[in-house]
Amino acid sequence: MAVDLGGIRMKNPVNTASGTFGNGWQFEGFYDVGELGAITTKGCAAEAWDGNPAPRMCELPSGIMNSVGLQNPGVRAFIASYGEYLAGLEERGCRVICQVAGHSIEEYVRALELFEDLAPFASGFEINISCPNVSKGGAAMGATPEAAAEVMAAVRPVTKRPIVVKMAPHDVGEIARALESEGADALSLINTIPGMAIDVRTCKSRLSRPTAGVSGPAIHAIAVRMVWEAHRAVSIPLCGIGGVTSGEDAAEFILAGATAVSVGTANLVDPTAAPRVERELEAWAESQGVSDINELIGAFEC
């Protein structure tokens, strides 16, 4: 079940999606988080961000909408609070991927510089250029091949550790090629899809902002298609994200070309979702008659 996500060597393909898993310790009461292949921490910027005002989450028939806005304490406070736990998690065999946030290229660089200095335990970094819920930067930083490439070119010299880029759900083939050309080691896709939820009694948004990011089973088929498109466009590994609630959901991503998968919204519904997905994914791989799950990556036949 071991896979290599652009230099991040995972004992199994199951990761957790940033923002849906705290920083790992919150789930230790449910199971041994060290069983997972990796976790991706909540995004952090160089300095603290307040995020968006409440209400900023609401439930949908097949998922959720969130407009958290990447609230975070800043890299220094994050490391002071969680660094010891995360270093221990790495020692237990679960890879730690620290997500980097920024409003501008300069902020991404500064945040990554801080992580590089203060987080020697991290196996790699995820650069979030696709958050739809911040007032500047965010999704705009990854909206075009040129903008995405500019961010990647700026952060690449900061670290020799693997860099994974979290992509927005559009133009994935072209943007994936641009990121690969500037040295990205892997790509994670997709981030949430912008949507709206209107309270028909008040005629206002159900959240504090007019639009927010949709996640969960509602976007799974779209995410699988986009992973397949990216797999055909680039040769670097992919992490599939979007509506993974079962081993079969994860298997779809693997067949479409993903090396790893991230469990996101499902963690909020079932806190034991990630290890269950791993067990179900392993059972599926065995049922396919292979000795190595890597044999199934991209095995989809048109």
mmCIF file of C-alpha atoms in Angstrom:
data_model
loop_
_atom_site.group_PDB
_atom_site.id
_atom_site.type_symbol
_atom_site.label_atom_id
_atom_site.label_comp_id
_atom_site.label_asym_id
_atom_site.label_seq_id
_atom_site.Cartn_x
_atom_site.Cartn_y
_atom_site.Cartn_z
ATOM 1 C CA MET A 1 0.000 0.000 0.000
ATOM 2 C CA ALA A 2 3.033 2.323 0.172
ATOM 3 C CA VAL A 3 3.096 5.233 -2.294
ATOM 4 C CA ASP A 4 5.394 8.151 -3.096
ATOM 5 C CA LEU A 5 3.654 11.508 -3.435
ATOM 6 C CA GLY A 6 6.397 13.539 -5.066
ATOM 7 C CA GLY A 7 9.004 12.550 -2.503
ATOM 8 C CA ILE A 8 6.588 12.230 0.431
ATOM 9 C CA ARG A 9 6.808 8.505 1.125
ATOM 10 C CA MET A 10 3.517 7.339 2.608
ATOM 11 C CA LYS A 11 2.882 3.875 4.053
ATOM 12 C CA ASN A 12 -0.598 3.972 2.505
ATOM 13 C CA PRO A 13 -2.338 6.398 0.123
ATOM 14 C CA VAL A 14 -4.714 7.989 2.656
ATOM 15 C CA ASN A 15 -4.127 11.624 3.583
ATOM 16 C CA THR A 16 -6.477 14.114 5.268
ATOM 17 C CA ALA A 17 -7.623 17.345 3.630
ATOM 18 C CA SER A 18 -6.470 20.596 5.185
ATOM 19 C CA GLY A 19 -9.075 22.335 7.297
ATOM 20 C CA THR A 20 -11.145 19.217 7.982
ATOM 21 C CA PHE A 21 -8.835 17.415 10.397
ATOM 22 C CA GLY A 22 -7.619 20.078 12.799
ATOM 23 C CA ASN A 23 -3.939 19.346 13.293
ATOM 24 C CA GLY A 24 -4.326 15.648 13.965
ATOM 25 C CA TRP A 25 -4.390 15.492 17.751
ATOM 26 C CA GLN A 26 -8.143 16.169 17.852
ATOM 27 C CA PHE A 27 -8.755 12.691 16.390
ATOM 28 C CA GLU A 28 -6.421 10.687 18.649
ATOM 29 C CA GLY A 29 -9.327 9.809 20.946
ATOM 30 C CA PHE A 30 -11.018 7.953 18.093
ATOM 31 C CA TYR A 31 -8.050 6.002 16.670
ATOM 32 C CA ASP A 32 -4.276 6.017 16.283
ATOM 33 C CA VAL A 33 -3.682 8.818 13.764
ATOM 34 C CA GLY A 34 -0.271 7.262 13.113
ATOM 35 C CA GLU A 35 -2.112 4.610 11.051
ATOM 36 C CA LEU A 36 -2.688 7.122 8.243
ATOM 37 C CA GLY A 37 -0.358 7.673 5.333
ATOM 38 C CA ALA A 38 -0.276 11.435 5.939
ATOM 39 C CA ILE A 39 -2.146 14.391 7.347
ATOM 40 C CA THR A 40 -2.249 17.903 5.896
ATOM 41 C CA THR A 41 -2.411 20.581 8.554
ATOM 42 C CA LYS A 42 -4.696 23.610 8.429
ATOM 43 C CA GLY A 43 -3.232 26.378 6.293
ATOM 44 C CA CYS A 44 -0.998 28.920 8.022
ATOM 45 C CA ALA A 45 0.282 32.298 6.889
ATOM 46 C CA ALA A 46 3.306 34.196 8.135
ATOM 47 C CA GLU A 47 1.056 36.213 10.450
ATOM 48 C CA ALA A 48 -2.296 35.401 12.050
ATOM 49 C CA TRP A 49 -5.511 35.747 10.035
ATOM 50 C CA ASP A 50 -8.923 36.300 11.622
ATOM 51 C CA GLY A 51 -10.874 34.564 8.871
ATOM 52 C CA ASN A 52 -14.421 35.492 7.923
ATOM 53 C CA PRO A 53 -17.218 36.421 10.355
ATOM 54 C CA ALA A 54 -19.858 33.904 11.398
ATOM 55 C CA PRO A 55 -21.944 32.238 10.153
ATOM 56 C CA ARG A 56 -19.387 30.547 7.945
ATOM 57 C CA MET A 57 -20.535 26.943 7.580
ATOM 58 C CA CYS A 58 -23.836 25.402 6.541
ATOM 59 C CA GLU A 59 -25.032 21.942 5.629
ATOM 60 C CA LEU A 60 -26.209 20.976 2.148
ATOM 61 C CA PRO A 61 -28.146 17.887 1.001
ATOM 62 C CA SER A 62 -24.899 16.178 -0.086
ATOM 63 C CA GLY A 63 -22.082 18.076 1.574
ATOM 64 C CA ILE A 64 -21.335 21.388 3.225
ATOM 65 C CA MET A 65 -20.461 24.973 2.336
ATOM 66 C CA ASN A 66 -17.739 26.787 4.202
ATOM 67 C CA SER A 67 -16.471 30.330 4.261
ATOM 68 C CA VAL A 68 -13.939 30.032 7.084
ATOM 69 C CA GLY A 69 -11.435 32.187 5.229
ATOM 70 C CA LEU A 70 -8.297 30.340 6.354
ATOM 71 C CA GLN A 71 -8.394 31.566 9.938
ATOM 72 C CA ASN A 72 -5.017 30.688 11.468
ATOM 73 C CA PRO A 73 -2.678 31.772 14.276
ATOM 74 C CA GLY A 74 0.376 32.322 12.072
ATOM 75 C CA VAL A 75 3.292 29.947 11.595
ATOM 76 C CA ARG A 76 5.174 30.771 14.810
ATOM 77 C CA ALA A 77 2.143 30.275 17.068
ATOM 78 C CA PHE A 78 1.149 27.161 15.121
ATOM 79 C CA ILE A 79 4.550 25.548 15.673
ATOM 80 C CA ALA A 80 4.605 26.568 19.342
ATOM 81 C CA SER A 81 1.215 24.924 19.892
ATOM 82 C CA TYR A 82 1.419 21.808 17.721
ATOM 83 C CA GLY A 83 5.030 21.267 16.671
ATOM 84 C CA GLU A 84 5.841 18.727 19.380
ATOM 85 C CA TYR A 85 2.778 16.615 18.577
ATOM 86 C CA LEU A 86 3.411 16.773 14.830
ATOM 87 C CA ALA A 87 7.064 15.799 15.252
ATOM 88 C CA GLY A 88 5.913 12.773 17.258
ATOM 89 C CA LEU A 89 3.358 11.883 14.590
ATOM 90 C CA GLU A 90 6.127 11.844 11.966
ATOM 91 C CA GLU A 91 8.111 9.482 14.205
ATOM 92 C CA ARG A 92 5.063 7.184 14.325
ATOM 93 C CA GLY A 93 5.181 6.867 10.540
ATOM 94 C CA CYS A 94 2.426 9.285 9.496
ATOM 95 C CA ARG A 95 3.800 11.918 7.158
ATOM 96 C CA VAL A 96 3.060 15.538 8.093
ATOM 97 C CA ILE A 97 2.363 17.981 5.251
ATOM 98 C CA CYS A 98 2.151 21.608 6.389
ATOM 99 C CA GLN A 99 -0.122 23.835 4.321
ATOM 100 C CA VAL A 100 1.109 27.323 3.424
ATOM 101 C CA ALA A 101 -1.289 30.243 2.879
ATOM 102 C CA GLY A 102 -0.796 33.787 1.648
ATOM 103 C CA HIS A 103 -2.525 36.847 0.221
ATOM 104 C CA SER A 104 0.392 37.613 -2.065
ATOM 105 C CA ILE A 105 3.482 35.971 -3.495
ATOM 106 C CA GLU A 106 5.578 37.700 -0.845
ATOM 107 C CA GLU A 107 3.362 36.276 1.915
ATOM 108 C CA TYR A 108 3.639 32.742 0.526
ATOM 109 C CA VAL A 109 7.419 33.042 0.453
ATOM 110 C CA ARG A 110 7.617 34.420 3.988
ATOM 111 C CA ALA A 111 5.313 31.748 5.404
ATOM 112 C CA LEU A 112 7.271 28.975 3.696
ATOM 113 C CA GLU A 113 10.541 30.442 4.964
ATOM 114 C CA LEU A 114 9.178 30.278 8.509
ATOM 115 C CA PHE A 115 8.000 26.684 8.044
ATOM 116 C CA GLU A 116 11.375 25.755 6.578
ATOM 117 C CA ASP A 117 13.117 27.124 9.672
ATOM 118 C CA LEU A 118 10.656 26.057 12.374
ATOM 119 C CA ALA A 119 9.195 22.751 11.119
ATOM 120 C CA PRO A 120 12.067 20.319 10.538
ATOM 121 C CA PHE A 121 9.595 17.488 11.142
ATOM 122 C CA ALA A 122 7.505 18.257 8.034
ATOM 123 C CA SER A 123 7.838 15.779 5.168
ATOM 124 C CA GLY A 124 6.618 18.399 2.706
ATOM 125 C CA PHE A 125 4.544 21.504 2.179
ATOM 126 C CA GLU A 126 1.227 22.151 0.431
ATOM 127 C CA ILE A 127 0.914 25.576 -1.180
ATOM 128 C CA ASN A 128 -2.743 26.608 -1.194
ATOM 129 C CA ILE A 129 -3.264 28.823 -4.246
ATOM 130 C CA SER A 130 -6.962 28.003 -4.573
ATOM 131 C CA CYS A 131 -8.966 29.042 -1.515
ATOM 132 C CA PRO A 132 -12.196 30.733 -2.735
ATOM 133 C CA ASN A 133 -13.000 32.262 0.650
ATOM 134 C CA VAL A 134 -10.409 35.010 1.122
ATOM 135 C CA SER A 135 -10.845 38.596 -0.012
ATOM 136 C CA LYS A 136 -7.504 38.814 -1.809
ATOM 137 C CA GLY A 137 -5.067 36.229 -3.044
ATOM 138 C CA GLY A 138 -6.628 32.799 -2.566
ATOM 139 C CA ALA A 139 -8.188 31.347 -5.687
ATOM 140 C CA ALA A 140 -6.990 34.302 -7.762
ATOM 141 C CA MET A 141 -3.392 33.186 -7.192
ATOM 142 C CA GLY A 142 -4.089 29.935 -9.008
ATOM 143 C CA ALA A 143 -6.715 31.082 -11.493
ATOM 144 C CA THR A 144 -4.432 31.162 -14.559
ATOM 145 C CA PRO A 145 -1.360 29.191 -15.628
ATOM 146 C CA GLU A 146 0.701 32.388 -15.495
ATOM 147 C CA ALA A 147 -0.362 33.318 -11.943
ATOM 148 C CA ALA A 148 0.097 29.777 -10.648
ATOM 149 C CA ALA A 149 3.521 29.497 -12.242
ATOM 150 C CA GLU A 150 4.581 32.816 -10.704
ATOM 151 C CA VAL A 151 3.774 31.585 -7.196
ATOM 152 C CA MET A 152 5.531 28.273 -7.789
ATOM 153 C CA ALA A 153 8.634 29.946 -9.203
ATOM 154 C CA ALA A 154 8.848 32.155 -6.100
ATOM 155 C CA VAL A 155 8.484 29.388 -3.491
ATOM 156 C CA ARG A 156 10.575 26.707 -5.171
ATOM 157 C CA PRO A 157 13.973 28.142 -4.108
ATOM 158 C CA VAL A 158 12.883 28.363 -0.459
ATOM 159 C CA THR A 159 12.978 24.626 0.273
ATOM 160 C CA LYS A 160 14.412 21.390 -1.030
ATOM 161 C CA ARG A 161 11.589 19.441 0.586
ATOM 162 C CA PRO A 162 8.642 18.316 -1.575
ATOM 163 C CA ILE A 163 6.150 20.987 -2.589
ATOM 164 C CA VAL A 164 2.558 19.972 -3.322
ATOM 165 C CA VAL A 165 0.297 22.629 -4.845
ATOM 166 C CA LYS A 166 -3.423 22.680 -4.053
ATOM 167 C CA MET A 167 -5.266 23.562 -7.243
ATOM 168 C CA ALA A 168 -8.521 25.342 -7.983
ATOM 169 C CA PRO A 169 -11.270 23.406 -9.839
ATOM 170 C CA HIS A 170 -10.801 24.908 -13.299
ATOM 171 C CA ASP A 171 -8.380 24.703 -16.244
ATOM 172 C CA VAL A 172 -6.591 21.916 -14.408
ATOM 173 C CA GLY A 173 -4.655 20.588 -17.397
ATOM 174 C CA GLU A 174 -3.065 23.904 -18.361
ATOM 175 C CA ILE A 175 -2.432 25.027 -14.794
ATOM 176 C CA ALA A 176 -1.014 21.620 -13.854
ATOM 177 C CA ARG A 177 1.485 21.836 -16.707
ATOM 178 C CA ALA A 178 2.503 25.347 -15.621
ATOM 179 C CA LEU A 179 3.088 24.203 -12.045
ATOM 180 C CA GLU A 180 5.059 21.152 -13.155
ATOM 181 C CA SER A 181 7.274 23.331 -15.340
ATOM 182 C CA GLU A 182 8.195 25.498 -12.341
ATOM 183 C CA GLY A 183 9.196 22.581 -10.145
ATOM 184 C CA ALA A 184 6.100 21.380 -8.294
ATOM 185 C CA ASP A 185 6.692 17.868 -6.958
ATOM 186 C CA ALA A 186 2.995 16.928 -6.769
ATOM 187 C CA LEU A 187 -0.466 18.438 -7.090
ATOM 188 C CA SER A 188 -3.554 18.115 -4.905
ATOM 189 C CA LEU A 189 -6.955 18.640 -6.485
ATOM 190 C CA ILE A 190 -9.520 19.815 -6.168
ATOM 191 C CA ASN A 191 -10.278 22.568 -3.668
ATOM 192 C CA THR A 192 -13.889 23.446 -2.919
ATOM 193 C CA ILE A 193 -16.160 24.653 -5.719
ATOM 194 C CA PRO A 194 -17.754 28.107 -5.249
ATOM 195 C CA GLY A 195 -21.493 27.978 -4.596
ATOM 196 C CA MET A 196 -24.362 29.867 -2.959
ATOM 197 C CA ALA A 197 -26.997 29.047 -0.358
ATOM 198 C CA ILE A 198 -29.863 31.511 0.121
ATOM 199 C CA ASP A 199 -32.207 31.555 3.106
ATOM 200 C CA VAL A 200 -35.569 31.915 1.366
ATOM 201 C CA ARG A 201 -37.213 33.264 4.544
ATOM 202 C CA THR A 202 -34.813 36.193 4.970
ATOM 203 C CA CYS A 203 -33.755 36.499 1.305
ATOM 204 C CA LYS A 204 -30.134 36.631 2.517
ATOM 205 C CA SER A 205 -27.160 34.331 2.304
ATOM 206 C CA ARG A 206 -27.053 31.493 4.808
ATOM 207 C CA LEU A 207 -23.441 32.548 5.428
ATOM 208 C CA SER A 208 -21.763 35.877 6.108
ATOM 209 C CA ARG A 209 -20.621 36.103 2.483
ATOM 210 C CA PRO A 210 -22.670 35.673 -0.715
ATOM 211 C CA THR A 211 -20.575 32.739 -1.938
ATOM 212 C CA ALA A 212 -18.637 29.938 -0.265
ATOM 213 C CA GLY A 213 -16.872 26.673 -1.052
ATOM 214 C CA VAL A 214 -18.903 23.497 -1.620
ATOM 215 C CA SER A 215 -17.339 20.198 -0.521
ATOM 216 C CA GLY A 216 -18.418 16.633 0.125
ATOM 217 C CA PRO A 217 -20.084 13.931 -2.018
ATOM 218 C CA ALA A 218 -21.758 16.573 -4.208
ATOM 219 C CA ILE A 219 -18.436 17.376 -5.901
ATOM 220 C CA HIS A 220 -16.905 13.891 -6.068
ATOM 221 C CA ALA A 221 -17.635 13.096 -9.723
ATOM 222 C CA ILE A 222 -16.306 16.513 -10.773
ATOM 223 C CA ALA A 223 -13.118 15.975 -8.779
ATOM 224 C CA VAL A 224 -12.555 12.517 -10.305
ATOM 225 C CA ARG A 225 -12.877 14.000 -13.792
ATOM 226 C CA MET A 226 -10.384 16.751 -12.994
ATOM 227 C CA VAL A 227 -7.852 14.316 -11.540
ATOM 228 C CA TRP A 228 -8.124 12.316 -14.757
ATOM 229 C CA GLU A 229 -7.535 15.475 -16.806
ATOM 230 C CA ALA A 230 -4.497 16.421 -14.726
ATOM 231 C CA HIS A 231 -3.115 12.885 -14.937
ATOM 232 C CA ARG A 232 -3.206 13.102 -18.722
ATOM 233 C CA ALA A 233 -1.485 16.511 -18.632
ATOM 234 C CA VAL A 234 1.472 15.946 -16.280
ATOM 235 C CA SER A 235 3.804 13.224 -15.063
ATOM 236 C CA ILE A 236 4.108 14.324 -11.419
ATOM 237 C CA PRO A 237 1.977 12.556 -8.772
ATOM 238 C CA LEU A 238 -1.510 13.710 -7.808
ATOM 239 C CA CYS A 239 -3.538 13.640 -4.610
ATOM 240 C CA GLY A 240 -7.262 13.353 -5.282
ATOM 241 C CA ILE A 241 -9.603 15.355 -3.048
ATOM 242 C CA GLY A 242 -13.375 15.678 -3.134
ATOM 243 C CA GLY A 243 -16.173 13.678 -1.550
ATOM 244 C CA VAL A 244 -14.172 10.646 -0.404
ATOM 245 C CA THR A 245 -16.440 8.802 2.021
ATOM 246 C CA SER A 246 -15.544 5.178 1.203
ATOM 247 C CA GLY A 247 -12.813 2.971 -0.178
ATOM 248 C CA GLU A 248 -14.637 2.875 -3.509
ATOM 249 C CA ASP A 249 -14.547 6.671 -3.711
ATOM 250 C CA ALA A 250 -10.810 6.552 -3.066
ATOM 251 C CA ALA A 251 -10.404 3.776 -5.652
ATOM 252 C CA GLU A 252 -12.026 5.977 -8.306
ATOM 253 C CA PHE A 253 -9.341 8.598 -7.730
ATOM 254 C CA ILE A 254 -6.579 5.963 -7.926
ATOM 255 C CA LEU A 255 -7.952 4.609 -11.204
ATOM 256 C CA ALA A 256 -8.252 8.157 -12.584
ATOM 257 C CA GLY A 257 -4.558 8.740 -11.906
ATOM 258 C CA ALA A 258 -4.145 9.794 -8.274
ATOM 259 C CA THR A 259 -1.269 8.398 -6.233
ATOM 260 C CA ALA A 260 -2.907 9.395 -2.947
ATOM 261 C CA VAL A 261 -6.313 10.573 -1.756
ATOM 262 C CA SER A 262 -7.436 12.997 0.936
ATOM 263 C CA VAL A 263 -10.430 12.468 3.198
ATOM 264 C CA GLY A 264 -12.072 15.814 3.947
ATOM 265 C CA THR A 265 -15.710 16.554 4.750
ATOM 266 C CA ALA A 266 -16.272 12.925 5.759
ATOM 267 C CA ASN A 267 -14.129 13.570 8.868
ATOM 268 C CA LEU A 268 -16.801 15.990 10.093
ATOM 269 C CA VAL A 269 -19.529 13.366 9.733
ATOM 270 C CA ASP A 270 -17.604 10.292 10.893
ATOM 271 C CA PRO A 271 -14.388 10.968 12.828
ATOM 272 C CA THR A 272 -13.189 7.439 12.007
ATOM 273 C CA ALA A 273 -13.680 7.918 8.260
ATOM 274 C CA ALA A 274 -10.002 8.106 7.252
ATOM 275 C CA PRO A 275 -8.806 4.752 8.679
ATOM 276 C CA ARG A 276 -12.009 3.099 7.438
ATOM 277 C CA VAL A 277 -11.350 4.404 3.923
ATOM 278 C CA GLU A 278 -7.798 3.024 4.145
ATOM 279 C CA ARG A 279 -9.020 -0.441 5.130
ATOM 280 C CA GLU A 280 -11.668 -0.466 2.399
ATOM 281 C CA LEU A 281 -9.151 0.767 -0.181
ATOM 282 C CA GLU A 282 -6.725 -2.004 0.749
ATOM 283 C CA ALA A 283 -9.503 -4.610 0.455
ATOM 284 C CA TRP A 284 -10.373 -3.261 -2.992
ATOM 285 C CA ALA A 285 -6.748 -3.419 -4.142
ATOM 286 C CA GLU A 286 -6.530 -7.023 -2.990
ATOM 287 C CA SER A 287 -9.735 -7.825 -4.885
ATOM 288 C CA GLN A 288 -8.080 -6.560 -8.080
ATOM 289 C CA GLY A 289 -5.418 -9.258 -7.784
ATOM 290 C CA VAL A 290 -2.399 -6.939 -7.599
ATOM 291 C CA SER A 291 0.476 -7.087 -5.140
ATOM 292 C CA ASP A 292 1.115 -3.324 -5.186
ATOM 293 C CA ILE A 293 -1.513 -0.573 -5.277
ATOM 294 C CA ASN A 294 0.766 1.460 -7.536
ATOM 295 C CA GLU A 295 -0.180 -0.966 -10.319
ATOM 296 C CA LEU A 296 -3.698 0.502 -10.242
ATOM 297 C CA ILE A 297 -2.775 4.181 -10.536
ATOM 298 C CA GLY A 298 -4.288 5.472 -13.775
ATOM 299 C CA ALA A 299 -5.666 2.056 -14.721
ATOM 300 C CA PHE A 300 -8.974 3.525 -15.885
ATOM 301 C CA GLU A 301 -9.895 2.341 -19.384
ATOM 302 C CA CYS A 302 -11.988 4.612 -21.618
#
